[in-house]
PDB file of C-alpha atoms and ligand atoms in Angstrom:
ATOM      1  CA  UNK A  19     -40.646  35.605 -39.848  1.00  0.00           C
ATOM      2  CA  UNK A  20     -40.950  39.144 -40.801  1.00  0.00           C
ATOM      3  CA  UNK A  21     -38.791  41.098 -43.160  1.00  0.00           C
ATOM      4  CA  UNK A  22     -38.029  44.800 -42.826  1.00  0.00           C
ATOM      5  CA  UNK A  23     -36.465  46.658 -45.770  1.00  0.00           C
ATOM      6  CA  UNK A  24     -34.664  49.938 -45.002  1.00  0.00           C
ATOM      7  CA  UNK A  25     -33.369  52.419 -47.525  1.00  0.00           C
ATOM      8  CA  UNK A  26     -29.615  52.037 -46.756  1.00  0.00           C
ATOM      9  CA  UNK A  27     -27.115  49.742 -44.996  1.00  0.00           C
ATOM     10  CA  UNK A  28     -26.740  52.571 -42.371  1.00  0.00           C
ATOM     11  CA  UNK A  29     -30.538  52.685 -41.641  1.00  0.00           C
ATOM     12  CA  UNK A  30     -30.655  48.818 -41.512  1.00  0.00           C
ATOM     13  CA  UNK A  31     -27.873  48.762 -38.977  1.00  0.00           C
ATOM     14  CA  UNK A  32     -29.370  51.597 -36.962  1.00  0.00           C
ATOM     15  CA  UNK A  33     -32.753  49.741 -36.742  1.00  0.00           C
ATOM     16  CA  UNK A  34     -30.918  46.646 -35.553  1.00  0.00           C
ATOM     17  CA  UNK A  35     -29.078  48.650 -32.914  1.00  0.00           C
ATOM     18  CA  UNK A  36     -32.241  50.341 -31.794  1.00  0.00           C
ATOM     19  CA  UNK A  37     -33.837  46.886 -31.393  1.00  0.00           C
ATOM     20  CA  UNK A  38     -30.985  45.815 -29.181  1.00  0.00           C
ATOM     21  CA  UNK A  39     -31.372  49.049 -27.109  1.00  0.00           C
ATOM     22  CA  UNK A  40     -35.008  48.440 -26.664  1.00  0.00           C
ATOM     23  CA  UNK A  41     -34.422  44.902 -25.496  1.00  0.00           C
ATOM     24  CA  UNK A  42     -31.724  46.089 -22.987  1.00  0.00           C
ATOM     25  CA  UNK A  43     -33.912  48.811 -21.710  1.00  0.00           C
ATOM     26  CA  UNK A  44     -36.760  46.307 -21.221  1.00  0.00           C
ATOM     27  CA  UNK A  45     -34.417  43.767 -19.488  1.00  0.00           C
ATOM     28  CA  UNK A  46     -31.128  45.212 -18.227  1.00  0.00           C
ATOM     29  CA  UNK A  47     -29.750  41.795 -17.519  1.00  0.00           C
ATOM     30  CA  UNK A  48     -30.371  40.705 -21.192  1.00  0.00           C
ATOM     31  CA  UNK A  49     -28.545  37.715 -22.528  1.00  0.00           C
ATOM     32  CA  UNK A  50     -27.427  38.716 -26.036  1.00  0.00           C
ATOM     33  CA  UNK A  51     -26.093  36.352 -28.813  1.00  0.00           C
ATOM     34  CA  UNK A  52     -23.662  38.224 -30.952  1.00  0.00           C
ATOM     35  CA  UNK A  53     -22.357  37.844 -34.457  1.00  0.00           C
ATOM     36  CA  UNK A  54     -19.167  38.981 -36.311  1.00  0.00           C
ATOM     37  CA  UNK A  55     -18.439  39.954 -39.779  1.00  0.00           C
ATOM     38  CA  UNK A  56     -18.214  43.204 -41.717  1.00  0.00           C
ATOM     39  CA  UNK A  57     -21.943  43.844 -41.612  1.00  0.00           C
ATOM     40  CA  UNK A  58     -22.044  43.939 -37.816  1.00  0.00           C
ATOM     41  CA  UNK A  59     -19.351  46.746 -37.574  1.00  0.00           C
ATOM     42  CA  UNK A  60     -22.035  49.431 -38.281  1.00  0.00           C
ATOM     43  CA  UNK A  61     -24.331  47.900 -35.616  1.00  0.00           C
ATOM     44  CA  UNK A  62     -21.607  47.964 -33.026  1.00  0.00           C
ATOM     45  CA  UNK A  63     -20.517  51.535 -33.963  1.00  0.00           C
ATOM     46  CA  UNK A  64     -24.127  52.513 -33.493  1.00  0.00           C
ATOM     47  CA  UNK A  65     -24.419  50.814 -30.158  1.00  0.00           C
ATOM     48  CA  UNK A  66     -21.352  52.577 -28.912  1.00  0.00           C
ATOM     49  CA  UNK A  67     -22.719  55.796 -30.074  1.00  0.00           C
ATOM     50  CA  UNK A  68     -26.002  55.079 -28.231  1.00  0.00           C
ATOM     51  CA  UNK A  69     -24.038  54.139 -25.161  1.00  0.00           C
ATOM     52  CA  UNK A  70     -22.065  57.429 -25.211  1.00  0.00           C
ATOM     53  CA  UNK A  71     -24.914  59.791 -26.109  1.00  0.00           C
ATOM     54  CA  UNK A  72     -27.853  58.224 -24.479  1.00  0.00           C
ATOM     55  CA  UNK A  73     -26.204  56.227 -21.642  1.00  0.00           C
ATOM     56  CA  UNK A  74     -27.253  52.793 -22.769  1.00  0.00           C
ATOM     57  CA  UNK A  75     -26.101  50.641 -19.910  1.00  0.00           C
ATOM     58  CA  UNK A  76     -24.615  47.164 -20.725  1.00  0.00           C
ATOM     59  CA  UNK A  77     -23.255  46.589 -17.206  1.00  0.00           C
ATOM     60  CA  UNK A  78     -25.660  43.831 -16.383  1.00  0.00           C
ATOM     61  CA  UNK A  79     -25.818  42.256 -19.937  1.00  0.00           C
ATOM     62  CA  UNK A  80     -24.256  38.884 -20.677  1.00  0.00           C
ATOM     63  CA  UNK A  81     -23.126  37.914 -24.264  1.00  0.00           C
ATOM     64  CA  UNK A  82     -22.379  34.715 -26.103  1.00  0.00           C
ATOM     65  CA  UNK A  83     -20.819  34.875 -29.577  1.00  0.00           C
ATOM     66  CA  UNK A  84     -21.962  32.495 -32.287  1.00  0.00           C
ATOM     67  CA  UNK A  85     -18.582  31.171 -33.087  1.00  0.00           C
ATOM     68  CA  UNK A  86     -14.760  31.233 -33.116  1.00  0.00           C
ATOM     69  CA  UNK A  87     -11.967  29.813 -35.443  1.00  0.00           C
ATOM     70  CA  UNK A  88     -10.177  26.804 -34.172  1.00  0.00           C
ATOM     71  CA  UNK A  89      -6.425  27.021 -33.667  1.00  0.00           C
ATOM     72  CA  UNK A  90      -5.814  30.687 -33.290  1.00  0.00           C
ATOM     73  CA  UNK A  91      -5.292  32.625 -30.004  1.00  0.00           C
ATOM     74  CA  UNK A  92      -7.100  35.761 -28.733  1.00  0.00           C
ATOM     75  CA  UNK A  93      -4.001  37.712 -29.821  1.00  0.00           C
ATOM     76  CA  UNK A  94      -4.513  36.869 -33.443  1.00  0.00           C
ATOM     77  CA  UNK A  95      -6.206  39.932 -35.010  1.00  0.00           C
ATOM     78  CA  UNK A  96      -8.343  37.728 -37.110  1.00  0.00           C
ATOM     79  CA  UNK A  97      -9.913  35.843 -34.214  1.00  0.00           C
ATOM     80  CA  UNK A  98     -13.503  36.622 -33.262  1.00  0.00           C
ATOM     81  CA  UNK A  99     -12.336  37.470 -29.686  1.00  0.00           C
ATOM     82  CA  UNK A 100     -10.178  40.153 -31.061  1.00  0.00           C
ATOM     83  CA  UNK A 101     -12.924  41.477 -33.295  1.00  0.00           C
ATOM     84  CA  UNK A 102     -15.470  41.727 -30.522  1.00  0.00           C
ATOM     85  CA  UNK A 103     -13.061  43.382 -28.112  1.00  0.00           C
ATOM     86  CA  UNK A 104     -12.095  45.867 -30.746  1.00  0.00           C
ATOM     87  CA  UNK A 105     -15.525  46.631 -32.055  1.00  0.00           C
ATOM     88  CA  UNK A 106     -17.687  46.523 -29.013  1.00  0.00           C
ATOM     89  CA  UNK A 107     -16.609  45.207 -25.619  1.00  0.00           C
ATOM     90  CA  UNK A 108     -13.776  47.673 -24.925  1.00  0.00           C
ATOM     91  CA  UNK A 109     -16.064  50.676 -26.097  1.00  0.00           C
ATOM     92  CA  UNK A 110     -18.917  50.066 -23.784  1.00  0.00           C
ATOM     93  CA  UNK A 111     -19.415  49.374 -20.139  1.00  0.00           C
ATOM     94  CA  UNK A 112     -19.906  45.602 -20.231  1.00  0.00           C
ATOM     95  CA  UNK A 113     -18.259  43.465 -17.589  1.00  0.00           C
ATOM     96  CA  UNK A 114     -15.772  41.468 -19.759  1.00  0.00           C
ATOM     97  CA  UNK A 115     -16.328  38.482 -17.387  1.00  0.00           C
ATOM     98  CA  UNK A 116     -19.779  38.243 -18.767  1.00  0.00           C
ATOM     99  CA  UNK A 117     -18.675  38.167 -22.388  1.00  0.00           C
ATOM    100  CA  UNK A 118     -18.284  34.653 -23.857  1.00  0.00           C
ATOM    101  CA  UNK A 119     -16.829  33.089 -27.013  1.00  0.00           C
ATOM    102  CA  UNK A 120     -15.841  29.508 -27.618  1.00  0.00           C
ATOM    103  CA  UNK A 121     -12.211  29.024 -26.888  1.00  0.00           C
ATOM    104  CA  UNK A 122     -10.505  28.417 -30.272  1.00  0.00           C
ATOM    105  CA  UNK A 123      -7.429  26.951 -28.579  1.00  0.00           C
ATOM    106  CA  UNK A 124      -9.414  24.103 -26.746  1.00  0.00           C
ATOM    107  CA  UNK A 125      -8.045  20.845 -27.586  1.00  0.00           C
ATOM    108  CA  UNK A 126     -11.033  18.787 -26.551  1.00  0.00           C
ATOM    109  CA  UNK A 127     -13.620  19.871 -29.118  1.00  0.00           C
ATOM    110  CA  UNK A 128     -16.477  17.942 -27.427  1.00  0.00           C
ATOM    111  CA  UNK A 129     -15.826  19.255 -23.910  1.00  0.00           C
ATOM    112  CA  UNK A 130     -15.475  22.860 -25.194  1.00  0.00           C
ATOM    113  CA  UNK A 131     -18.787  22.604 -27.121  1.00  0.00           C
ATOM    114  CA  UNK A 132     -20.602  20.982 -24.146  1.00  0.00           C
ATOM    115  CA  UNK A 133     -19.188  23.591 -21.763  1.00  0.00           C
ATOM    116  CA  UNK A 134     -20.550  26.409 -24.042  1.00  0.00           C
ATOM    117  CA  UNK A 135     -24.025  24.918 -24.258  1.00  0.00           C
ATOM    118  CA  UNK A 136     -23.965  24.449 -20.407  1.00  0.00           C
ATOM    119  CA  UNK A 137     -23.051  28.066 -19.787  1.00  0.00           C
ATOM    120  CA  UNK A 138     -25.827  29.262 -21.999  1.00  0.00           C
ATOM    121  CA  UNK A 139     -28.219  26.898 -20.196  1.00  0.00           C
ATOM    122  CA  UNK A 140     -27.038  28.399 -16.816  1.00  0.00           C
ATOM    123  CA  UNK A 141     -28.235  31.871 -17.684  1.00  0.00           C
ATOM    124  CA  UNK A 142     -31.569  30.448 -18.890  1.00  0.00           C
ATOM    125  CA  UNK A 143     -30.975  30.778 -22.627  1.00  0.00           C
ATOM    126  CA  UNK A 144     -30.354  33.642 -25.089  1.00  0.00           C
ATOM    127  CA  UNK A 145     -32.955  36.470 -25.088  1.00  0.00           C
ATOM    128  CA  UNK A 146     -31.882  38.152 -28.215  1.00  0.00           C
ATOM    129  CA  UNK A 147     -29.761  36.535 -30.967  1.00  0.00           C
ATOM    130  CA  UNK A 148     -28.189  38.736 -33.576  1.00  0.00           C
ATOM    131  CA  UNK A 149     -27.213  37.038 -36.828  1.00  0.00           C
ATOM    132  CA  UNK A 150     -25.514  37.779 -40.148  1.00  0.00           C
ATOM    133  CA  UNK A 151     -25.547  35.405 -43.125  1.00  0.00           C
ATOM    134  CA  UNK A 152     -22.563  34.012 -45.104  1.00  0.00           C
ATOM    135  CA  UNK A 153     -22.720  33.539 -48.799  1.00  0.00           C
ATOM    136  CA  UNK A 154     -23.069  29.775 -48.241  1.00  0.00           C
ATOM    137  CA  UNK A 155     -26.313  30.654 -46.244  1.00  0.00           C
ATOM    138  CA  UNK A 156     -24.621  29.878 -43.028  1.00  0.00           C
ATOM    139  CA  UNK A 157     -25.702  31.480 -39.723  1.00  0.00           C
ATOM    140  CA  UNK A 158     -22.840  31.218 -37.277  1.00  0.00           C
ATOM    141  CA  UNK A 159     -20.583  28.613 -39.035  1.00  0.00           C
ATOM    142  CA  UNK A 160     -23.432  26.333 -39.666  1.00  0.00           C
ATOM    143  CA  UNK A 161     -22.277  25.241 -43.217  1.00  0.00           C
ATOM    144  CA  UNK A 162     -24.529  23.331 -45.686  1.00  0.00           C
ATOM    145  CA  UNK A 163     -25.854  20.085 -44.291  1.00  0.00           C
ATOM    146  CA  UNK A 164     -25.737  21.177 -40.721  1.00  0.00           C
ATOM    147  CA  UNK A 165     -28.478  19.367 -38.959  1.00  0.00           C
ATOM    148  CA  UNK A 166     -31.347  21.661 -38.252  1.00  0.00           C
ATOM    149  CA  UNK A 167     -31.202  20.512 -34.623  1.00  0.00           C
ATOM    150  CA  UNK A 168     -27.452  20.704 -34.163  1.00  0.00           C
ATOM    151  CA  UNK A 169     -25.976  22.025 -31.018  1.00  0.00           C
ATOM    152  CA  UNK A 170     -22.539  23.762 -30.380  1.00  0.00           C
ATOM    153  CA  UNK A 171     -19.754  21.855 -32.009  1.00  0.00           C
ATOM    154  CA  UNK A 172     -16.747  21.850 -34.114  1.00  0.00           C
ATOM    155  CA  UNK A 173     -17.347  22.318 -37.860  1.00  0.00           C
ATOM    156  CA  UNK A 174     -15.255  22.152 -41.077  1.00  0.00           C
ATOM    157  CA  UNK A 175     -15.594  25.402 -43.085  1.00  0.00           C
ATOM    158  CA  UNK A 176     -16.891  25.224 -46.668  1.00  0.00           C
ATOM    159  CA  UNK A 177     -14.849  26.407 -49.576  1.00  0.00           C
ATOM    160  CA  UNK A 178     -17.317  29.250 -50.124  1.00  0.00           C
ATOM    161  CA  UNK A 179     -16.752  30.484 -46.572  1.00  0.00           C
ATOM    162  CA  UNK A 180     -12.949  30.068 -46.878  1.00  0.00           C
ATOM    163  CA  UNK A 181     -13.014  32.050 -50.052  1.00  0.00           C
ATOM    164  CA  UNK A 182     -15.275  34.741 -48.356  1.00  0.00           C
ATOM    165  CA  UNK A 183     -13.327  35.123 -45.072  1.00  0.00           C
ATOM    166  CA  UNK A 184      -9.735  34.404 -46.023  1.00  0.00           C
ATOM    167  CA  UNK A 185      -9.338  38.109 -46.955  1.00  0.00           C
ATOM    168  CA  UNK A 186      -9.295  38.854 -43.156  1.00  0.00           C
ATOM    169  CA  UNK A 187      -6.276  36.701 -42.632  1.00  0.00           C
ATOM    170  CA  UNK A 188      -2.619  37.583 -43.466  1.00  0.00           C
ATOM    171  CA  UNK A 189      -1.564  35.687 -45.342  1.00  0.00           C
ATOM    172  CA  UNK A 190      -5.073  34.468 -46.491  1.00  0.00           C
ATOM    173  CA  UNK A 191      -3.813  30.756 -46.601  1.00  0.00           C
ATOM    174  CA  UNK A 192      -3.466  30.983 -42.754  1.00  0.00           C
ATOM    175  CA  UNK A 193      -7.290  31.041 -42.279  1.00  0.00           C
ATOM    176  CA  UNK A 194      -8.181  28.025 -40.156  1.00  0.00           C
ATOM    177  CA  UNK A 195     -10.296  25.391 -41.887  1.00  0.00           C
ATOM    178  CA  UNK A 196     -12.332  24.673 -38.711  1.00  0.00           C
ATOM    179  CA  UNK A 197     -14.476  26.552 -36.309  1.00  0.00           C
ATOM    180  CA  UNK A 198     -16.609  26.123 -33.220  1.00  0.00           C
ATOM    181  CA  UNK A 199     -20.086  27.315 -33.752  1.00  0.00           C
ATOM    182  CA  UNK A 200     -23.383  27.367 -31.885  1.00  0.00           C
ATOM    183  CA  UNK A 201     -25.612  24.897 -33.619  1.00  0.00           C
ATOM    184  CA  UNK A 202     -28.901  25.676 -35.464  1.00  0.00           C
ATOM    185  CA  UNK A 203     -30.799  24.086 -32.702  1.00  0.00           C
ATOM    186  CA  UNK A 204     -28.894  26.404 -30.205  1.00  0.00           C
ATOM    187  CA  UNK A 205     -29.795  29.438 -32.302  1.00  0.00           C
ATOM    188  CA  UNK A 206     -33.414  28.500 -32.624  1.00  0.00           C
ATOM    189  CA  UNK A 207     -33.683  28.232 -28.883  1.00  0.00           C
ATOM    190  CA  UNK A 208     -33.145  32.083 -28.685  1.00  0.00           C
ATOM    191  CA  UNK A 209     -36.345  33.850 -27.659  1.00  0.00           C
ATOM    192  CA  UNK A 210     -35.962  36.566 -30.266  1.00  0.00           C
ATOM    193  CA  UNK A 211     -33.694  36.538 -33.413  1.00  0.00           C
ATOM    194  CA  UNK A 212     -32.688  39.459 -35.695  1.00  0.00           C
ATOM    195  CA  UNK A 213     -30.746  38.665 -38.803  1.00  0.00           C
ATOM    196  CA  UNK A 214     -29.141  41.603 -40.662  1.00  0.00           C
ATOM    197  CA  UNK A 215     -27.926  41.486 -44.228  1.00  0.00           C
ATOM    198  CA  UNK A 216     -26.853  44.354 -46.494  1.00  0.00           C
ATOM    199  CA  UNK A 217     -25.498  44.908 -49.928  1.00  0.00           C
ATOM    200  CA  UNK A 218     -26.001  43.287 -53.428  1.00  0.00           C
ATOM    201  CA  UNK A 219     -23.718  40.381 -52.737  1.00  0.00           C
ATOM    202  CA  UNK A 220     -26.361  39.113 -50.205  1.00  0.00           C
ATOM    203  CA  UNK A 221     -29.370  39.472 -52.418  1.00  0.00           C
ATOM    204  CA  UNK A 222     -29.298  35.942 -53.820  1.00  0.00           C
ATOM    205  CA  UNK A 223     -28.771  34.130 -50.529  1.00  0.00           C
ATOM    206  CA  UNK A 224     -31.425  36.338 -48.647  1.00  0.00           C
ATOM    207  CA  UNK A 225     -33.894  35.382 -51.124  1.00  0.00           C
ATOM    208  CA  UNK A 226     -33.288  31.728 -50.853  1.00  0.00           C
ATOM    209  CA  UNK A 227     -33.199  31.972 -46.976  1.00  0.00           C
ATOM    210  CA  UNK A 228     -36.421  33.954 -46.586  1.00  0.00           C
ATOM    211  CA  UNK A 229     -38.511  32.669 -49.568  1.00  0.00           C
ATOM    212  CA  UNK A 230     -36.954  29.305 -50.379  1.00  0.00           C
ATOM    213  CA  UNK A 231     -37.854  25.798 -48.917  1.00  0.00           C
ATOM    214  CA  UNK A 232     -36.425  24.922 -45.633  1.00  0.00           C
ATOM    215  CA  UNK A 233     -33.405  22.879 -46.328  1.00  0.00           C
ATOM    216  CA  UNK A 234     -30.156  21.910 -44.353  1.00  0.00           C
ATOM    217  CA  UNK A 235     -28.342  22.975 -47.459  1.00  0.00           C
ATOM    218  CA  UNK A 236     -28.977  26.553 -46.495  1.00  0.00           C
ATOM    219  CA  UNK A 237     -28.869  26.866 -42.757  1.00  0.00           C
ATOM    220  CA  UNK A 238     -30.538  30.237 -42.559  1.00  0.00           C
ATOM    221  CA  UNK A 239     -33.838  28.617 -43.917  1.00  0.00           C
ATOM    222  CA  UNK A 240     -34.245  27.130 -40.441  1.00  0.00           C
ATOM    223  CA  UNK A 241     -35.104  30.575 -39.214  1.00  0.00           C
ATOM    224  CA  UNK A 242     -38.453  30.065 -40.889  1.00  0.00           C
ATOM    225  CA  UNK A 243     -39.221  27.633 -38.177  1.00  0.00           C
ATOM    226  CA  UNK A 244     -38.613  30.208 -35.426  1.00  0.00           C
ATOM    227  CA  UNK A 245     -41.713  32.051 -34.054  1.00  0.00           C
ATOM    228  CA  UNK A 246     -39.952  35.505 -33.495  1.00  0.00           C
ATOM    229  CA  UNK A 247     -37.405  36.238 -36.199  1.00  0.00           C
ATOM    230  CA  UNK A 248     -37.006  39.496 -37.946  1.00  0.00           C
ATOM    231  CA  UNK A 249     -34.882  39.764 -41.133  1.00  0.00           C
ATOM    232  CA  UNK A 250     -33.502  43.442 -41.666  1.00  0.00           C
ATOM    233  CA  UNK A 251     -32.259  44.130 -45.108  1.00  0.00           C
ATOM    234  CA  UNK A 252     -31.164  47.180 -47.140  1.00  0.00           C
ATOM    235  CA  UNK A 253     -32.668  47.731 -50.658  1.00  0.00           C
ATOM    236  CA  UNK A 254     -29.728  45.992 -52.296  1.00  0.00           C
ATOM    237  CA  UNK A 255     -29.972  42.787 -50.121  1.00  0.00           C
ATOM    238  CA  UNK A 256     -33.797  42.891 -50.659  1.00  0.00           C
ATOM    239  CA  UNK A 257     -33.599  43.156 -54.531  1.00  0.00           C
ATOM    240  CA  UNK A 258     -34.277  39.513 -55.104  1.00  0.00           C
ATOM    241  CA  UNK A 259     -37.158  39.121 -52.846  1.00  0.00           C
ATOM    242  CA  UNK A 260     -40.612  38.423 -54.526  1.00  0.00           C
ATOM    243  CA  UNK A 261     -42.818  39.862 -51.784  1.00  0.00           C
ATOM    244  CA  UNK A 262     -41.219  43.077 -51.324  1.00  0.00           C
ATOM    245  CA  UNK A 263     -44.439  44.999 -51.456  1.00  0.00           C
ATOM    246  CA  UNK A 264     -45.887  42.981 -48.535  1.00  0.00           C
ATOM    247  CA  UNK A 265     -42.822  43.412 -46.384  1.00  0.00           C
ATOM    248  CA  UNK A 266     -42.799  47.194 -46.929  1.00  0.00           C
ATOM    249  CA  UNK A 267     -46.523  47.335 -45.924  1.00  0.00           C
ATOM    250  CA  UNK A 268     -45.663  45.668 -42.660  1.00  0.00           C
ATOM    251  CA  UNK A 269     -43.078  48.259 -41.657  1.00  0.00           C
ATOM    252  CA  UNK A 270     -45.483  51.101 -42.565  1.00  0.00           C
ATOM    253  CA  UNK A 271     -48.650  49.672 -40.892  1.00  0.00           C
ATOM    254  CA  UNK A 272     -47.721  47.303 -37.947  1.00  0.00           C
ATOM    255  CA  UNK A 273     -47.797  49.258 -34.653  1.00  0.00           C
ATOM    256  CA  UNK A 274     -44.697  47.571 -33.478  1.00  0.00           C
ATOM    257  CA  UNK A 275     -42.556  49.587 -35.903  1.00  0.00           C
ATOM    258  CA  UNK A 276     -44.171  52.978 -35.339  1.00  0.00           C
ATOM    259  CA  UNK A 277     -41.535  53.907 -32.753  1.00  0.00           C
ATOM    260  CA  UNK A 278     -38.670  53.092 -35.126  1.00  0.00           C
ATOM    261  CA  UNK A 279     -39.656  55.382 -38.012  1.00  0.00           C
TER     262      UNK A 279
HETATM  263  C1  GLP B  19     -18.723  34.953 -40.856  1.00  0.00           C
HETATM  264  C2  GLP B  19     -19.526  34.682 -39.514  1.00  0.00           C
HETATM  265  C3  GLP B  19     -20.954  34.724 -39.694  1.00  0.00           C
HETATM  266  C4  GLP B  19     -21.348  36.022 -40.452  1.00  0.00           C
HETATM  267  C5  GLP B  19     -20.627  36.056 -41.762  1.00  0.00           C
HETATM  268  C6  GLP B  19     -21.029  37.341 -42.521  1.00  0.00           C
HETATM  269  O1  GLP B  19     -18.736  33.940 -41.646  1.00  0.00           O
HETATM  270  N1  GLP B  19     -19.185  33.348 -39.009  1.00  0.00           N
HETATM  271  O2  GLP B  19     -21.619  34.677 -38.439  1.00  0.00           O
HETATM  272  O3  GLP B  19     -22.638  36.049 -40.555  1.00  0.00           O
HETATM  273  O4  GLP B  19     -19.248  36.149 -41.368  1.00  0.00           O
HETATM  274  O5  GLP B  19     -19.972  38.176 -42.782  1.00  0.00           O
HETATM  275  P1  GLP B  19     -20.110  39.565 -43.417  1.00  0.00           P
HETATM  276  O6  GLP B  19     -20.941  40.447 -42.686  1.00  0.00           O
HETATM  277  O7  GLP B  19     -18.653  40.000 -43.441  1.00  0.00           O
HETATM  278  O8  GLP B  19     -20.637  39.395 -44.835  1.00  0.00           O
END
C-alpha cells in the first residue's frame, strides 16, 4: 500500500481522475470498478472535464459498481443507479450496456449476487477499482465483520452507515437497511485499487485503515493485503496518520508520481 497526501480535496480528486485517465489510455477496454458517495462527485466531474477538453474515450470501457441498495428502483433518486447516470454515465461517451450495478429490485439475493460475480469473471476481472470509505471503515457496503474473503452478497447496513447515508433519502427513514455489495474478496481481486478519502471526518478511520492492524471489524484494513493499492487523501483526511513524512517523501521522490506533479 502507498499513501499520497495532496494539499486539497480538489487536488486529491484530480490525481484520482488522472490515474483513471492514464489507465484508460493504456488500455482502452479497461474494466473499471466504480464507487459512489459525495467524495466521488469531484472525481466524476473531473473525468467529464477531461473527456470534454482532452477527448478521453470511454467507448470501450466496462464498469461495475461496488454496490446498490436493496428494495429501491432505478427511478429512486437515492439509488446508486441514479447517482452513476447523473454524475458520470450520461456525461461521457460510455456505452450504457457496458455499465453494471447490482439490481436492487432482484428478489433472489443469492442468484443476483452470483450473476454479478459471473459477469465480472466473464470480462476477466476488474483492472482498476475505485474506492471510497465509510465512517464504519466499510469499502463498498462491507460492514464490520465482513469476511475478508467475502464475495458479492446481500448485507445488512450498520447503524453508523444508516446514520451517515440517511441524509440522502427523503424522508431519511426511507433509507433501505440492506444492500448488495461486492465482497472484500471480490475487491481484492482487482488488479489495481485506488481509495480516495477527503475531509476531517475521515481522518480517524483512514488512520485505522492504513496504519492499524488488519481486522474484519474495519473492512478497509484488508487493502493492506493487496499488492497494488494507493490511498489518496487530502491534508484533512491525512491528519491522524503517523507516517506522514514518509508518505510525502514517496510522492516527491518516486519516479511513478513525477508525471502527476
Ligand atoms: C457509501 C458507499 C461507499 C462509499 C461511502 C462514502 O456508503 N457504499 O462505497 O465509500 O458511501 O461516502 P462519502 O464519500 O459520501 O463519504
